[in-house]
């Protein structure tokens, strides 16, 4: 495989089953070099399973996963030389002081510890304290510092802002953006939609172990939602709008239009209806997420027979 | 990648446990040798001869060996405290190697670094085995320092020296004299190196088994429970196999059959050329019994086998999320 042309991360039909339960099912994705991919989904959607498969922690039941053209299981060590991973629950040696933890991980990677000390300083972390005496948030800051200081070309961050106070969250998001600016590719798993919106180029929404939705956030920013109450009948949108307008009608007579592109033709079409009121808002990741994970969505968790 | 960092980390983690075991074992061994001096061999023989009829089947060596200072000092290897000290190190370290790290969530971050599973396993096993070598050496050092520093009391009949011949002739009447003789004149610490090797091999078996179970599991306490249960059952099997002729076959089902420090001491004293023998032969060249090396290998080979099996399991298994 040509290493230059290969996507930074690629999975094809990747599945992981535990007995009858499918933790990840037929996952196909690509992450291009320098891209920040947001992974979204509720607990158990398969985000962490996907990450653990990429790191070679788990053996796939079927399918394949590659990082920079390397097979995630066979070439796991080579991949981890180029990858930094921040686990969802950062557990580090409780008997060590923060500074010793950073020195240890720098030693393991064969890099100087100074960058991680600087990051810890930026996160206002007291490195003289033993990890066992640190709060959950402080341990998270420590893990963030040692992960980002590695300057790896691929960063996999599993809920990097969990347990952090608002100002530390801001610093971490800044660090993610700076890391991206240095050219790293980032897989950013989170439950906080606004953070994903702020930092990611593309979002992948997982649902019950499957990829339910993938979208570039730049496209999302071009979208908007119109909610209107219509007194009379609702006409179908004209043919020229049909491809970029999706209409949903509620029982109470309200109409929701999710649309993209120029707003004026859509408003012209709506003006022809007997409108009682109208609200236009930019589309948010929340709306997309709710559409996929909101109530009434059909179940598609698969189980092996 | 710097594997040396892992060595330093594991040594740092294990150092207090090792130190506690080492201090305990050294002190116990020294005291155990000192205790031997508190009871003269004559008094000891009076006690032992009274119970020998019942005790004989539990002893791998004849009475005459137990009534020597080699035999009495060598009995220390049968003391539960020594086995306990070694077992604590072996089980604690073995169980922590994989399952402990997974349970605490540390394995996740360690294996996210450019460290192979093989390196993690090998450094953990290396520190455990190195600690075991040093602990076994500490047992020997405790005994050797005891032998070097304590004096035994020996009762002597009064005697007179025949002028011109220089011969001491004991006089059976009169008050006995108590002499203080350095223990090193009655036994040699070198004899106890061989049972120390046997003790080390016993530790390898336990640590290997613990590491194997640890490599299969994600909960450390379960590994500790299983191996502790194994040790207790093996001890019970050993006792039952020795206590009853009809259950003698059980000796083939317990690893304690290969833990024979007292027998090895007697071989080191009586036939030093046989200390590295697989089998002992009688005067006509016929098989008499297994030799010290065979006992060591019976413990060592399964122990090393468990380590290898543990490595294979760890290389192949999924790394579960922290428990």
Coordinates of C-alpha atoms in Angstrom, one line a residue:
Chain A
X1 CA 0.0 0.0 0.0
X2 CA 1.2 3.5 -0.8
X3 CA 1.9 5.1 2.6
X4 CA 1.6 8.6 1.3
X5 CA -1.8 8.2 -0.4
X6 CA -3.2 6.0 2.4
X7 CA -5.7 7.6 4.7
X8 CA -4.3 8.2 8.2
X9 CA -6.9 5.9 9.7
X10 CA -9.0 3.4 7.8
X11 CA -11.4 0.7 8.8
X12 CA -13.3 -1.6 6.5
X13 CA -16.2 -3.7 7.8
X14 CA -14.6 -3.7 11.3
X15 CA -16.6 -5.7 13.8
X16 CA -16.1 -6.8 17.3
X17 CA -18.5 -9.2 19.0
X18 CA -18.5 -10.5 22.5
X19 CA -20.5 -13.7 22.2
X20 CA -24.0 -12.7 21.0
X21 CA -23.4 -8.9 21.6
X22 CA -22.0 -6.8 18.8
X23 CA -19.9 -4.0 20.4
X24 CA -19.0 -2.7 16.9
X25 CA -20.6 -3.8 13.7
X26 CA -19.4 -3.4 10.1
X27 CA -17.6 -0.1 10.8
X28 CA -16.1 1.5 7.7
X29 CA -14.4 4.9 8.0
X30 CA -11.5 7.0 6.8
X31 CA -9.7 9.8 8.6
X32 CA -7.5 11.9 6.4
X33 CA -4.1 13.3 7.4
X34 CA -4.5 16.4 9.6
X35 CA -8.2 15.9 10.1
X36 CA -9.9 16.1 13.5
X37 CA -12.6 13.4 13.6
X38 CA -15.2 13.7 16.4
X39 CA -16.7 10.4 17.6
X40 CA -20.1 10.8 19.1
X41 CA -22.6 8.4 20.6
X42 CA -24.1 7.4 23.9
X43 CA -22.4 5.0 26.3
X44 CA -22.1 1.6 24.7
X45 CA -22.4 3.0 21.1
X46 CA -19.0 1.5 20.3
X47 CA -16.7 4.5 20.4
X48 CA -14.2 3.0 22.9
X49 CA -14.4 -0.3 21.2
X50 CA -13.4 1.3 17.9
X51 CA -10.5 3.1 19.6
X52 CA -9.3 0.0 21.3
X53 CA -9.4 -1.8 18.0
X54 CA -7.3 0.9 16.4
X55 CA -4.7 0.6 19.2
X56 CA -4.5 -3.2 18.8
X57 CA -5.9 -3.8 22.3
X58 CA -8.7 -5.9 20.9
X59 CA -8.7 -8.5 18.1
X60 CA -11.4 -7.7 15.5
X61 CA -14.0 -10.4 15.0
X62 CA -14.0 -9.4 11.3
X63 CA -12.9 -6.6 9.0
X64 CA -9.7 -4.7 9.2
X65 CA -8.3 -1.6 10.6
X66 CA -5.2 0.3 9.5
X67 CA -3.4 3.3 10.8
X68 CA -1.0 5.0 8.3
X69 CA -1.3 1.8 6.2
X70 CA -0.2 -0.5 9.1
X71 CA -2.4 -3.3 10.3
X72 CA -3.7 -2.4 13.8
X73 CA -3.2 -5.9 15.2
X74 CA -0.1 -7.1 13.5
X75 CA 1.8 -3.8 13.5
X76 CA 0.4 -2.5 16.8
X77 CA 3.8 -1.6 18.2
X78 CA 4.7 0.4 15.1
X79 CA 1.3 2.2 15.2
X80 CA 1.8 3.1 18.9
X81 CA 5.1 4.7 18.1
X82 CA 3.2 7.2 16.0
X83 CA 0.1 7.4 18.2
X84 CA -0.7 8.9 21.5
X85 CA -3.8 7.7 23.4
X86 CA -5.6 9.4 26.2
X87 CA -7.9 6.8 27.8
X88 CA -11.4 7.7 28.9
X89 CA -10.5 7.0 32.5
X90 CA -6.9 8.0 33.1
X91 CA -5.3 5.7 35.7
X92 CA -1.7 6.3 36.4
X93 CA 0.7 5.0 39.0
X94 CA -0.9 6.2 42.3
X95 CA 2.3 5.9 44.3
X96 CA 4.3 8.4 42.1
X97 CA 4.3 12.2 42.1
X98 CA 3.0 13.9 39.1
X99 CA 6.5 14.9 37.9
X100 CA 7.7 11.3 38.2
X101 CA 4.8 10.1 36.1
X102 CA 5.6 12.6 33.3
X103 CA 9.3 11.6 33.5
X104 CA 8.4 7.9 33.2
X105 CA 6.3 8.3 30.1
X106 CA 8.8 10.6 28.5
X107 CA 11.5 8.0 29.2
X108 CA 9.4 5.3 27.7
X109 CA 8.9 7.4 24.5
X110 CA 12.5 8.5 24.5
X111 CA 11.6 12.2 24.5
X112 CA 12.5 14.9 26.9
X113 CA 10.0 15.6 29.7
X114 CA 10.1 19.3 29.5
X115 CA 7.1 19.7 27.1
X116 CA 4.9 17.7 29.4
X117 CA 6.0 19.9 32.3
X118 CA 5.1 23.0 30.4
X119 CA 1.7 21.6 29.5
X120 CA 1.1 20.6 33.1
X121 CA 2.0 24.2 34.1
X122 CA -0.4 25.5 31.5
X123 CA -3.1 23.3 33.0
X124 CA -2.1 24.6 36.5
X125 CA -1.3 21.2 37.8
X126 CA 0.7 20.7 41.0
X127 CA 3.3 18.1 39.9
X128 CA 4.7 17.7 43.4
X129 CA 1.6 15.9 44.6
X130 CA 1.3 12.1 44.6
X131 CA -1.2 10.8 42.0
X132 CA -3.0 8.9 44.8
X133 CA -3.7 12.3 46.5
X134 CA -4.9 14.0 43.3
X135 CA -8.5 14.6 42.4
X136 CA -10.0 12.9 39.3
X137 CA -9.7 16.2 37.4
X138 CA -6.0 16.6 38.4
X139 CA -5.3 13.0 37.2
X140 CA -7.1 13.9 34.0
X141 CA -4.9 16.9 33.5
X142 CA -1.8 14.8 34.1
X143 CA -2.9 12.3 31.5
X144 CA -3.7 15.1 29.0
X145 CA -0.2 16.6 29.6
X146 CA 1.7 13.3 29.0
X147 CA -0.5 12.4 26.0
X148 CA -0.3 15.7 24.1
X149 CA 3.4 16.2 25.0
X150 CA 4.2 13.1 23.0
X151 CA 3.7 15.1 19.8
X152 CA 2.5 11.9 18.0
X153 CA 1.2 12.2 14.5
X154 CA -2.0 10.5 15.5
X155 CA -3.8 11.5 18.8
X156 CA -6.7 9.4 20.0
X157 CA -8.4 11.3 22.8
X158 CA -11.2 9.6 24.6
X159 CA -13.2 12.2 26.4
X160 CA -10.3 14.5 27.1
X161 CA -12.3 17.1 29.0
X162 CA -14.1 14.7 31.3
X163 CA -13.9 15.7 34.9
X164 CA -12.3 19.1 34.1
X165 CA -13.4 22.5 35.3
X166 CA -14.5 25.0 32.6
X167 CA -11.2 26.9 32.4
X168 CA -9.2 23.6 32.1
X169 CA -11.6 22.4 29.4
X170 CA -10.9 25.6 27.5
X171 CA -7.1 25.0 27.8
X172 CA -7.5 21.4 26.6
X173 CA -9.6 22.4 23.6
X174 CA -6.9 25.0 22.8
X175 CA -4.3 22.3 23.1
X176 CA -6.3 20.1 20.7
X177 CA -6.4 22.9 18.2
X178 CA -2.7 23.6 18.5
X179 CA -1.9 20.0 18.1
X180 CA -4.0 19.9 14.9
X181 CA -2.2 23.1 13.7
X182 CA 1.1 21.2 14.1
X183 CA -0.2 18.7 11.7
X184 CA -1.4 15.8 13.9
X185 CA -4.4 13.9 13.0
X186 CA -6.9 13.6 15.9
X187 CA -9.7 11.2 16.8
X188 CA -11.7 13.0 19.4
X189 CA -14.3 11.1 21.3
X190 CA -16.7 13.1 23.5
X191 CA -20.2 13.4 24.9
X192 CA -20.0 17.1 24.7
X193 CA -21.5 18.2 21.4
X194 CA -20.4 21.8 21.6
X195 CA -16.7 20.7 22.0
X196 CA -17.0 18.5 19.0
X197 CA -18.5 21.3 17.0
X198 CA -15.8 23.7 18.1
X199 CA -12.8 21.5 17.4
X200 CA -13.6 18.8 14.8
X201 CA -13.6 18.8 11.1
X202 CA -15.9 15.9 10.8
X203 CA -18.2 14.0 13.0
X204 CA -19.0 10.3 13.1
X205 CA -22.0 9.3 15.1
X206 CA -22.2 5.8 16.3
X207 CA -25.4 4.1 17.4
X208 CA -25.6 0.6 18.8
X209 CA -22.3 -0.4 17.4
X210 CA -22.8 0.9 13.9
X211 CA -21.9 4.1 12.1
X212 CA -25.2 6.0 12.0
X213 CA -24.0 9.2 10.5
X214 CA -20.9 10.9 9.2
X215 CA -20.8 14.6 8.3
X216 CA -18.3 17.4 7.7
X217 CA -19.0 20.1 10.2
X218 CA -18.4 22.7 7.5
X219 CA -21.5 21.3 5.8
X220 CA -23.4 21.5 9.0
X221 CA -22.6 25.1 9.4
X222 CA -24.2 25.7 6.0
X223 CA -27.4 24.1 7.2
X224 CA -30.4 25.6 9.0
X225 CA -33.6 24.6 10.4
X226 CA -37.0 26.3 9.9
X227 CA -39.8 25.6 12.2
X228 CA -43.2 26.9 11.1
X229 CA -46.9 26.5 12.0
X230 CA -49.1 26.2 9.0
X231 CA -52.8 26.7 9.0
X232 CA -53.7 25.0 5.8
X233 CA -52.2 22.2 3.8
X234 CA -48.5 21.9 3.4
X235 CA -47.3 21.7 -0.2
X236 CA -44.4 19.7 -1.3
X237 CA -41.3 21.8 -1.9
X238 CA -40.7 22.7 -5.5
X239 CA -38.4 20.4 -7.5
X240 CA -35.4 22.7 -7.4
X241 CA -35.5 22.6 -3.6
X242 CA -36.4 19.0 -3.2
X243 CA -32.8 17.8 -2.9
X244 CA -31.8 20.2 -0.2
X245 CA -34.9 20.5 1.9
X246 CA -36.2 17.8 4.2
X247 CA -39.7 18.4 5.5
X248 CA -41.2 16.8 8.6
X249 CA -44.8 17.4 9.7
X250 CA -46.0 17.1 13.2
X251 CA -49.5 16.2 14.3
X252 CA -50.1 19.7 15.7
X253 CA -49.7 21.2 12.3
X254 CA -46.1 22.5 12.7
X255 CA -43.6 21.9 10.0
X256 CA -39.9 21.4 10.4
X257 CA -37.6 22.0 7.4
X258 CA -33.9 21.0 7.6
X259 CA -32.3 22.7 4.7
X260 CA -28.9 23.7 3.3
X261 CA -27.7 26.3 0.8
X262 CA -29.3 29.6 0.0
X263 CA -32.2 30.6 2.4
X264 CA -34.1 32.9 0.1
X265 CA -35.7 30.3 -2.3
X266 CA -36.8 28.3 0.8
X267 CA -38.4 31.3 2.4
X268 CA -40.1 32.1 -1.0
X269 CA -41.6 28.6 -1.0
X270 CA -42.7 28.9 2.6
X271 CA -44.3 32.3 2.0
X272 CA -46.7 30.7 -0.3
X273 CA -48.1 28.7 2.6
X274 CA -50.6 29.9 5.2
X275 CA -48.0 30.5 7.9
X276 CA -49.0 31.4 11.5
X277 CA -45.4 31.8 12.8
X278 CA -41.9 31.0 11.6
X279 CA -38.5 30.5 13.3
X280 CA -35.2 30.1 11.5
X281 CA -32.2 28.8 13.3
X282 CA -28.8 27.5 12.2
X283 CA -28.6 23.7 12.2
X284 CA -26.7 22.3 15.2
X285 CA -24.9 19.1 15.9
X286 CA -27.5 18.7 18.6
X287 CA -30.3 18.5 16.0
X288 CA -28.3 15.9 14.0
X289 CA -27.6 13.9 17.1
X290 CA -31.2 14.0 18.3
X291 CA -32.3 12.9 14.9
X292 CA -30.2 9.8 15.3
X293 CA -30.4 9.1 19.0
X294 CA -33.7 10.8 19.9
X295 CA -36.8 8.8 21.0
X296 CA -38.6 6.8 18.5
X297 CA -35.6 5.8 16.5
X298 CA -35.7 2.2 15.4
X299 CA -33.4 -0.2 17.1
X300 CA -30.7 -1.8 15.0
X301 CA -28.5 -3.4 17.5
X302 CA -27.6 -6.7 15.9
X303 CA -26.8 -9.9 17.6
X304 CA -25.1 -12.9 16.2
X305 CA -27.3 -16.0 16.0
Chain B
X1 CA 11.4 3.2 23.4
X2 CA 13.2 2.7 26.7
X3 CA 12.6 -0.7 28.3
X4 CA 14.9 0.4 31.2
X5 CA 12.2 2.8 32.3
X6 CA 9.9 -0.2 32.8
X7 CA 12.5 -2.1 34.9
X8 CA 12.9 1.0 37.1
X9 CA 9.2 1.3 37.4
X10 CA 8.5 -2.3 38.4
X11 CA 11.5 -2.3 40.8
X12 CA 10.1 0.9 42.3
X13 CA 6.7 -0.6 42.8
X14 CA 8.0 -3.9 44.3
X15 CA 10.7 -2.5 46.5
X16 CA 8.7 -2.2 49.7
X17 CA 7.2 -5.6 49.4
X18 CA 10.6 -7.1 48.7
X19 CA 12.2 -5.3 51.6
X20 CA 9.5 -6.4 54.0
X21 CA 9.8 -10.0 52.9
X22 CA 13.7 -9.8 53.0
X23 CA 13.9 -8.3 56.4
X24 CA 11.4 -10.8 57.8
X25 CA 13.1 -13.8 56.2
X26 CA 16.6 -12.7 57.2
X27 CA 15.6 -12.0 60.8
X28 CA 13.7 -15.3 61.0
X29 CA 16.5 -17.4 59.7
X30 CA 19.0 -15.8 62.0
X31 CA 16.7 -16.3 65.0
X32 CA 16.0 -19.8 63.9
X33 CA 19.7 -20.7 64.0
X34 CA 20.0 -18.9 67.3
X35 CA 17.0 -21.0 68.7
X36 CA 18.9 -24.1 67.8
X37 CA 21.6 -23.1 70.2
X38 CA 19.1 -22.6 73.0
X39 CA 18.5 -26.3 73.3
X40 CA 21.4 -28.6 73.4
X41 CA 21.4 -31.5 71.0
X42 CA 21.2 -33.9 73.9
X43 CA 18.0 -32.3 75.2
X44 CA 16.6 -32.1 71.6
X45 CA 17.3 -35.8 71.1
X46 CA 15.4 -36.7 74.3
X47 CA 12.3 -34.8 73.0
X48 CA 12.6 -36.1 69.4
X49 CA 13.1 -39.7 70.4
X50 CA 9.9 -39.7 72.4
X51 CA 7.8 -38.6 69.4
X52 CA 9.9 -40.2 66.6
X53 CA 7.7 -43.3 66.3
X54 CA 4.8 -41.0 65.2
X55 CA 6.9 -38.4 63.5
X56 CA 9.1 -40.7 61.4
X57 CA 6.7 -41.0 58.5
X58 CA 6.6 -37.2 58.1
X59 CA 10.4 -37.0 58.0
X60 CA 12.3 -37.6 54.8
X61 CA 15.5 -38.1 56.7
X62 CA 16.6 -40.5 59.4
X63 CA 16.6 -39.6 63.1
X64 CA 20.4 -39.5 63.2
X65 CA 20.4 -36.6 60.7
X66 CA 17.9 -34.6 62.6
X67 CA 20.1 -34.9 65.7
X68 CA 23.0 -33.1 64.0
X69 CA 23.3 -29.3 63.8
X70 CA 23.0 -29.6 60.0
X71 CA 19.7 -31.3 60.4
X72 CA 18.4 -29.0 63.1
X73 CA 19.3 -25.8 61.2
X74 CA 18.0 -27.4 58.0
X75 CA 14.6 -27.8 59.6
X76 CA 14.2 -24.1 59.3
X77 CA 13.3 -24.6 55.6
X78 CA 10.2 -26.5 56.7
X79 CA 9.0 -23.6 58.8
X80 CA 5.8 -22.0 57.5
X81 CA 7.2 -18.5 57.8
X82 CA 9.9 -19.2 55.2
X83 CA 7.4 -20.7 52.8
X84 CA 5.0 -17.9 53.6
X85 CA 7.6 -15.2 52.9
X86 CA 8.4 -16.7 49.5
X87 CA 4.8 -17.3 48.7
X88 CA 3.8 -13.8 49.5
X89 CA 6.4 -12.4 47.1
X90 CA 5.6 -14.9 44.4
X91 CA 1.8 -14.5 44.5
X92 CA 1.8 -10.8 45.1
X93 CA 4.1 -10.1 42.2
X94 CA 2.7 -12.7 39.8
X95 CA -0.9 -11.6 40.4
X96 CA 0.1 -8.0 39.9
X97 CA 2.0 -8.5 36.6
X98 CA -1.1 -8.4 34.3
X99 CA -4.4 -8.7 36.2
X100 CA -3.3 -6.1 38.8
X101 CA -2.3 -3.6 36.2
X102 CA -5.5 -4.2 34.2
X103 CA -7.6 -3.8 37.4
X104 CA -6.0 -0.6 38.3
X105 CA -6.3 0.7 34.7
X106 CA -2.6 1.3 34.4
X107 CA -2.1 -1.3 31.6
X108 CA -4.3 0.8 29.3
X109 CA -1.9 3.7 29.5
X110 CA 1.2 1.6 29.5
X111 CA 0.2 -0.4 26.3
X112 CA -0.8 2.9 24.7
X113 CA 3.0 3.7 24.7
X114 CA 5.4 2.1 22.2
X115 CA 6.0 -0.9 24.4
X116 CA 5.3 -4.4 23.3
X117 CA 3.3 -6.7 25.4
X118 CA 6.3 -9.0 25.4
X119 CA 8.5 -6.3 26.9
X120 CA 5.9 -5.5 29.6
X121 CA 5.6 -9.2 30.5
X122 CA 9.3 -9.9 30.4
X123 CA 10.2 -7.0 32.6
X124 CA 7.5 -7.9 35.1
X125 CA 8.7 -11.5 35.1
X126 CA 12.3 -10.4 35.3
X127 CA 11.7 -8.3 38.4
X128 CA 9.7 -11.1 40.1
X129 CA 12.4 -13.7 39.4
X130 CA 15.2 -11.4 40.4
X131 CA 13.4 -10.6 43.6
X132 CA 13.0 -14.3 44.2
X133 CA 16.7 -15.0 43.7
X134 CA 17.5 -12.2 46.1
X135 CA 14.9 -13.4 48.7
X136 CA 16.2 -16.9 48.5
X137 CA 19.7 -15.5 48.9
X138 CA 18.5 -13.6 51.9
X139 CA 17.2 -16.8 53.5
X140 CA 20.7 -18.3 53.0
X141 CA 22.4 -15.1 54.2
X142 CA 20.3 -15.2 57.4
X143 CA 21.3 -18.7 58.1
X144 CA 24.9 -18.1 57.2
X145 CA 25.1 -15.1 59.4
X146 CA 23.5 -17.0 62.2
X147 CA 25.9 -19.9 61.8
X148 CA 28.8 -17.4 61.7
X149 CA 27.8 -15.5 64.8
X150 CA 26.1 -17.8 67.3
X151 CA 27.6 -20.3 69.7
X152 CA 26.3 -23.7 70.7
X153 CA 26.4 -25.0 74.3
X154 CA 27.8 -28.5 74.6
X155 CA 27.8 -30.5 77.8
X156 CA 31.1 -32.2 78.4
X157 CA 32.1 -34.7 81.1
X158 CA 35.1 -33.6 83.2
X159 CA 38.3 -35.1 81.9
X160 CA 41.9 -35.3 82.7
X161 CA 44.9 -35.2 80.4
X162 CA 47.4 -38.1 80.4
X163 CA 50.8 -36.5 80.9
X164 CA 53.2 -37.2 78.1
X165 CA 50.5 -38.5 75.7
X166 CA 48.4 -35.4 75.6
X167 CA 45.2 -37.5 75.6
X168 CA 42.0 -36.2 77.2
X169 CA 40.2 -39.0 79.0
X170 CA 36.6 -38.2 80.1
X171 CA 35.7 -39.0 83.7
X172 CA 32.1 -40.2 84.1
X173 CA 31.7 -38.9 87.6
X174 CA 31.6 -35.3 88.6
X175 CA 29.8 -32.3 87.3
X176 CA 29.3 -31.8 83.6
X177 CA 30.9 -28.8 82.0
X178 CA 29.1 -26.5 79.5
X179 CA 31.3 -25.4 76.7
X180 CA 30.4 -22.6 74.2
X181 CA 31.5 -23.6 70.7
X182 CA 31.0 -21.5 67.6
X183 CA 28.2 -22.9 65.5
X184 CA 30.5 -22.6 62.4
X185 CA 32.6 -25.4 63.9
X186 CA 29.6 -27.7 64.0
X187 CA 28.1 -27.1 60.6
X188 CA 28.8 -25.2 57.3
X189 CA 26.6 -22.6 55.7
X190 CA 27.5 -24.0 52.3
X191 CA 25.3 -27.0 53.0
X192 CA 22.3 -24.8 53.0
X193 CA 22.9 -23.4 49.6
X194 CA 21.3 -26.5 48.0
X195 CA 18.0 -26.3 49.9
X196 CA 18.0 -22.6 49.1
X197 CA 18.0 -23.4 45.4
X198 CA 15.1 -25.8 46.1
X199 CA 13.3 -23.0 47.8
X200 CA 13.9 -20.7 44.9
X201 CA 12.5 -23.3 42.5
X202 CA 9.4 -23.6 44.7
X203 CA 9.0 -19.8 44.4
X204 CA 9.4 -20.0 40.6
X205 CA 6.5 -22.5 40.4
X206 CA 4.3 -20.3 42.5
X207 CA 5.2 -17.1 40.7
X208 CA 4.8 -18.8 37.3
X209 CA 1.4 -20.1 38.2
X210 CA 0.3 -16.7 39.6
X211 CA 1.6 -15.0 36.4
X212 CA -0.2 -17.4 34.2
X213 CA -3.5 -16.9 36.0
X214 CA -2.9 -13.2 36.1
X215 CA -2.4 -13.2 32.3
X216 CA -5.8 -14.8 31.9
X217 CA -7.7 -12.6 34.2
X218 CA -8.6 -9.0 34.8
X219 CA -9.1 -9.2 38.6
X220 CA -6.1 -9.5 40.8
X221 CA -7.9 -10.8 43.9
X222 CA -9.2 -13.7 41.9
X223 CA -5.7 -14.7 41.0
X224 CA -4.5 -14.4 44.6
X225 CA -7.4 -16.5 45.8
X226 CA -6.9 -19.2 43.2
X227 CA -3.1 -19.6 43.8
X228 CA -3.5 -19.4 47.6
X229 CA -6.2 -22.1 47.4
X230 CA -3.8 -24.2 45.2
X231 CA -1.0 -23.9 47.9
X232 CA -3.3 -24.9 50.7
X233 CA -4.7 -27.9 48.7
X234 CA -1.2 -29.0 47.8
X235 CA -0.1 -28.8 51.4
X236 CA -3.1 -30.8 52.5
X237 CA -2.4 -33.4 49.9
X238 CA 1.2 -33.6 51.1
X239 CA 0.2 -34.2 54.7
X240 CA -2.4 -36.8 53.8
X241 CA 0.0 -38.6 51.5
X242 CA 2.6 -38.9 54.3
X243 CA 0.1 -39.6 57.1
X244 CA -1.5 -42.6 55.6
X245 CA -0.1 -45.5 53.5
X246 CA -3.3 -45.9 51.6
X247 CA -3.1 -42.3 50.4
X248 CA 0.6 -42.5 49.6
X249 CA -0.2 -42.1 45.9
X250 CA -1.3 -38.5 46.6
X251 CA 2.4 -37.5 46.8
X252 CA 2.4 -37.6 43.0
X253 CA -0.3 -34.9 43.0
X254 CA 1.4 -32.3 45.1
X255 CA 4.3 -30.1 44.3
X256 CA 5.5 -30.2 47.9
X257 CA 6.8 -33.7 47.2
X258 CA 9.6 -32.0 45.3
X259 CA 10.2 -29.5 48.1
X260 CA 12.7 -31.5 50.1
X261 CA 15.1 -29.1 51.8
X262 CA 15.9 -31.5 54.7
X263 CA 16.7 -34.4 52.4
X264 CA 18.9 -32.1 50.3
X265 CA 20.8 -31.0 53.3
X266 CA 21.4 -34.6 54.3
X267 CA 22.7 -35.4 50.8
X268 CA 24.9 -32.3 50.9
X269 CA 26.4 -33.5 54.2
X270 CA 26.6 -37.2 53.6
X271 CA 27.3 -37.5 49.9
X272 CA 28.4 -34.0 48.5
X273 CA 29.1 -35.5 45.1
X274 CA 25.4 -36.1 44.6
X275 CA 24.1 -32.6 45.2
X276 CA 23.7 -32.0 41.4
X277 CA 22.5 -35.5 40.7
X278 CA 19.2 -36.3 39.0
X279 CA 19.0 -39.7 40.7
X280 CA 20.8 -41.3 43.5
X281 CA 22.1 -44.8 43.0
X282 CA 23.0 -47.4 45.6
X283 CA 26.3 -49.2 45.8
X284 CA 25.3 -51.7 43.1
X285 CA 24.3 -48.9 40.6
X286 CA 20.6 -49.5 41.1
X287 CA 18.1 -46.5 41.4
X288 CA 17.7 -45.5 45.0
X289 CA 15.8 -42.2 44.8
X290 CA 15.5 -38.9 43.0
X291 CA 18.4 -36.5 43.5
X292 CA 18.4 -32.8 44.4
X293 CA 18.5 -31.7 40.8
X294 CA 15.4 -33.7 40.0
X295 CA 13.5 -32.1 42.8
X296 CA 14.6 -28.7 41.6
X297 CA 13.6 -29.4 38.0
X298 CA 10.2 -30.8 39.0
X299 CA 9.5 -27.4 40.5
X300 CA 11.3 -25.3 38.0
X301 CA 10.1 -26.7 34.7
X302 CA 6.4 -26.3 35.4
X303 CA 7.1 -22.8 36.8
X304 CA 8.9 -21.8 33.6
X305 CA 6.2 -23.5 31.6
X306 CA 3.6 -21.4 33.3
X307 CA 5.6 -18.2 32.5
X308 CA 5.7 -19.2 28.8
X309 CA 2.0 -20.1 28.7
X310 CA 1.3 -16.8 30.5
X311 CA 3.2 -14.9 27.8
X312 CA 1.4 -16.6 25.0
X313 CA -2.0 -15.9 26.6
X314 CA -1.1 -12.2 27.2
X315 CA 0.1 -11.8 23.6
X316 CA -3.1 -13.2 22.2
X317 CA -5.8 -11.9 24.6
X318 CA -7.9 -8.8 24.2
X319 CA -7.0 -6.1 26.7
X320 CA -10.2 -5.5 28.6
X321 CA -11.2 -2.1 29.8
X322 CA -10.3 -1.4 33.5
X323 CA -12.4 -3.4 35.9

